[in-house]
Coordinates of C-alpha atoms in Angstrom, one line a residue:
X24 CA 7.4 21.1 -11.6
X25 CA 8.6 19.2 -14.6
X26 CA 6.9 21.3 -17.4
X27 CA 5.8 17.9 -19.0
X28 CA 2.0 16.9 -19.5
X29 CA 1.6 13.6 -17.9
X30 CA 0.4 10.8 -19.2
X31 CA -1.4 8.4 -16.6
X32 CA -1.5 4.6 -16.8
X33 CA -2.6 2.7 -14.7
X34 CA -1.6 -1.1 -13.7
X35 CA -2.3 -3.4 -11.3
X36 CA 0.6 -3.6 -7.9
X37 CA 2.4 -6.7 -9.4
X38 CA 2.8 -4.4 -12.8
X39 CA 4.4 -1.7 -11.1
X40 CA 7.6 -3.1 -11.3
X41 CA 7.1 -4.6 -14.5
X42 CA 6.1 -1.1 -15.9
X43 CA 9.4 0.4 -15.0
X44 CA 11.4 -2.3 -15.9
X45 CA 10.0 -2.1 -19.5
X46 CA 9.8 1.7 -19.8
X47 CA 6.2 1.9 -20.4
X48 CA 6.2 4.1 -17.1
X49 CA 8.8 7.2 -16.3
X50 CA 7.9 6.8 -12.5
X51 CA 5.2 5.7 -9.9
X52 CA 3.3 7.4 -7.6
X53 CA 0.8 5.4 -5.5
X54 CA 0.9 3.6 -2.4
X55 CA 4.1 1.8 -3.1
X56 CA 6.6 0.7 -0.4
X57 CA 10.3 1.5 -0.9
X58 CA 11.8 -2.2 0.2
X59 CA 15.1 -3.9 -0.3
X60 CA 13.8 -6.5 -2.4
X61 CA 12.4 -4.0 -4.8
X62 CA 15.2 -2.2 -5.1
X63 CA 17.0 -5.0 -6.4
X64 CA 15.1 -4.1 -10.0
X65 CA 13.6 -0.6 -9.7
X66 CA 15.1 2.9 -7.9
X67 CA 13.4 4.8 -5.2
X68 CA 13.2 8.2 -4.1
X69 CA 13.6 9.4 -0.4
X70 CA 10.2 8.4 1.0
X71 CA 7.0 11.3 0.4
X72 CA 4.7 9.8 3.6
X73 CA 5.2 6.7 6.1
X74 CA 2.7 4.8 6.9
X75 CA 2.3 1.5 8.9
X76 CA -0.1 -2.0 8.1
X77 CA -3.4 -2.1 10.6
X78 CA -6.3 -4.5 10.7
X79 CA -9.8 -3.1 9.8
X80 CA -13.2 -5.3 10.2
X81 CA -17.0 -4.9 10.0
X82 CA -18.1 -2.6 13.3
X83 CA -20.1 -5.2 14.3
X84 CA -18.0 -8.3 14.7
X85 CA -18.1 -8.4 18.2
X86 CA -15.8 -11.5 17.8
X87 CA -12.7 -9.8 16.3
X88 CA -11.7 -7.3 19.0
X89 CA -7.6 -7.5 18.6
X90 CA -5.2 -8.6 15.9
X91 CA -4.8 -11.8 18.2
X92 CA -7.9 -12.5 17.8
X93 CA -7.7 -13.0 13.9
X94 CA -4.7 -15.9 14.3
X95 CA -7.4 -18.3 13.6
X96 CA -6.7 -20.4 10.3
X97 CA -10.9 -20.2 10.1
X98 CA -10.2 -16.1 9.9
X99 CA -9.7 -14.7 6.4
X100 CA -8.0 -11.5 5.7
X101 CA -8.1 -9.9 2.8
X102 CA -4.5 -8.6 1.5
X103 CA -3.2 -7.1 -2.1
X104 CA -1.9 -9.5 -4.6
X105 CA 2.4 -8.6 -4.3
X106 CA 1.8 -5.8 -1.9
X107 CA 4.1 -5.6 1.4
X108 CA 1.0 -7.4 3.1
X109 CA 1.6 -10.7 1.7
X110 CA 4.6 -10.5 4.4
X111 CA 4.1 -8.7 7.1
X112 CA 0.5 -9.7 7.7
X113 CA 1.8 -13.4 8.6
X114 CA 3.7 -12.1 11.4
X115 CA 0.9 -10.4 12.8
X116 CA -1.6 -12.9 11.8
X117 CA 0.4 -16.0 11.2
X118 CA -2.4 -18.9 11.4
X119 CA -5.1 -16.9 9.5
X120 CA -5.8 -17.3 6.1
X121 CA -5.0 -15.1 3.7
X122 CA -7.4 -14.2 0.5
X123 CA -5.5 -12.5 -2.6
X124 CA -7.2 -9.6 -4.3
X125 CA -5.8 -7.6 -7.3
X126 CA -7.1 -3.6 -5.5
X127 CA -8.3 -2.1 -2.6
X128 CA -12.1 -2.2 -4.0
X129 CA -12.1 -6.0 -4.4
X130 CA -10.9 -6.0 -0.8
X131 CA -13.6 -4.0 0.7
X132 CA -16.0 -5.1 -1.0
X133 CA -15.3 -8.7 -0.4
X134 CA -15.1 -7.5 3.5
X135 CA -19.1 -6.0 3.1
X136 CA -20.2 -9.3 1.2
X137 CA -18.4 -11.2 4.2
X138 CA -16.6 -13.3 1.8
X139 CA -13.7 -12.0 4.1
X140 CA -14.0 -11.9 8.2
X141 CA -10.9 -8.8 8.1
X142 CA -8.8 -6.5 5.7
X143 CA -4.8 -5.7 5.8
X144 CA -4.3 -1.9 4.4
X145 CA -2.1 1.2 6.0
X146 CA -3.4 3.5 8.3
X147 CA -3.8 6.3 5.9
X148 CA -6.2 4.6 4.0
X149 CA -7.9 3.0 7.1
X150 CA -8.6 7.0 8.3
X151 CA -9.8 7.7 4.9
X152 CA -12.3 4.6 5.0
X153 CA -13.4 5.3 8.6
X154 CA -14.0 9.5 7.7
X155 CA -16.2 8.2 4.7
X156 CA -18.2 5.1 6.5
X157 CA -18.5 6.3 10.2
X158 CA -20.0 3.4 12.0
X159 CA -19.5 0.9 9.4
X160 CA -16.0 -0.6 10.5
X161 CA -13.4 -0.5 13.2
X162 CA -9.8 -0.5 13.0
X163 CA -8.0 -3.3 15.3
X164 CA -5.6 -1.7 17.5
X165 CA -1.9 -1.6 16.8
X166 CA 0.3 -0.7 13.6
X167 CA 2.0 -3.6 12.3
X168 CA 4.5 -2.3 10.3
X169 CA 6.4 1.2 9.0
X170 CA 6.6 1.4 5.5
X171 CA 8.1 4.4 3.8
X172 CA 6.2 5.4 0.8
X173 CA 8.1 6.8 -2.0
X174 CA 8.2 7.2 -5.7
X175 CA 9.6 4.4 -8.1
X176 CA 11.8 5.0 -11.0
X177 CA 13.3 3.0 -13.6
X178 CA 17.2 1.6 -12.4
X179 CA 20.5 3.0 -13.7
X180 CA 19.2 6.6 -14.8
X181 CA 20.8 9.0 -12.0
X182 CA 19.9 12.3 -13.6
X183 CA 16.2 11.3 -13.7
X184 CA 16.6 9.6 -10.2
X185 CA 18.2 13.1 -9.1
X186 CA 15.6 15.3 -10.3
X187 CA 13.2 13.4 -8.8
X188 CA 14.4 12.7 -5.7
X189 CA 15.4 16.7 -5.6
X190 CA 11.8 17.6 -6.1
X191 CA 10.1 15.3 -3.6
X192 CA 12.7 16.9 -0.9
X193 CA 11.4 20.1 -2.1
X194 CA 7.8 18.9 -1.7
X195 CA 8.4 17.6 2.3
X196 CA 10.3 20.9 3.2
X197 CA 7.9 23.2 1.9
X198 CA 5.0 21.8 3.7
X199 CA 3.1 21.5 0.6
X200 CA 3.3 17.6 1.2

């Protein structure tokens, strides 16, 4: 829509931030949560998608059943290094323990080397997981949060934070989204 080549980077979910601060990125489009604290430092389109934190184990941990059941400081759920998890999976979990990983993959693949009993990601990602490994995990029930996914921009440029914003309402309106 732009009529620009783009040029990917790619950074770890601390860098994010960091990235736009510094100007070695325009904008950011992954999985990242539009928050208050955030947008002390970076702007933020509308939001693109919502999505909300769930719980996701190995199918065959008959012990683990509900989110309850993983408030156990022996319990250790695996959560993304300065992604919205580190907060919101205490209040679902508050007497687990938490294990930091830099991505997704680390995650899951602690969670299949059962280094880690559970894993904290959205629901989008859960669905993706569960279409691609049918019989391999279970999501717990519940959503545990609603986070509004949007694109990140550099502060203080309103034209660019205009256009931006501008094209992803043109993106959710014309169903293309």
């Amino acid at each position: 829509a732009l009529k620009v080549k783009p040029e990917f980077i790619i950074t770890d979910i601390p860098g994010r931030i960091v990235s736009l601060q510094t100007h070695k990125a325009d904008l950011t489009i992954a999985d990242f949560t539009k928050t208050v604290e955030r947008s002390k430092s970076i702007a933020f389109t509308d939001p693109y998608l919502v999505v909300s934190l769930q719980f996701l184990t190995l199918a065959d941990r008959s012990d683990v059943k509900t989110v309850a059941d993983l408030s156990n400081s022996k319990i250790k759920i695996g959560i993304t290094r300065g992604g919205t998890a580190e907060q919101n999976v205490p209040l679902a979990a508050p007497n687990a323990t938490l294990a930091r990983f830099d991505n997704e993959t680390d995650i899951l693949s602690a969670l299949n080397a059962k280094q880690i009993d559970a894993m904290s990601q959205d629901n989008l990602y859960n669905a993706d997981l569960m279409t691609k490994s049918p019989g391999k995990y279970k999501v717990l029930p519940g959503l545990y949060s609603r986070e509004e996914i949007a694109i990140g921009l550099p502060a203080g440029d309103f034209d660019w934070w205009r256009a931006m914003n501008a094209w992803v309402e043109q993106f959710n309106a014309s169903g293309d989204n």
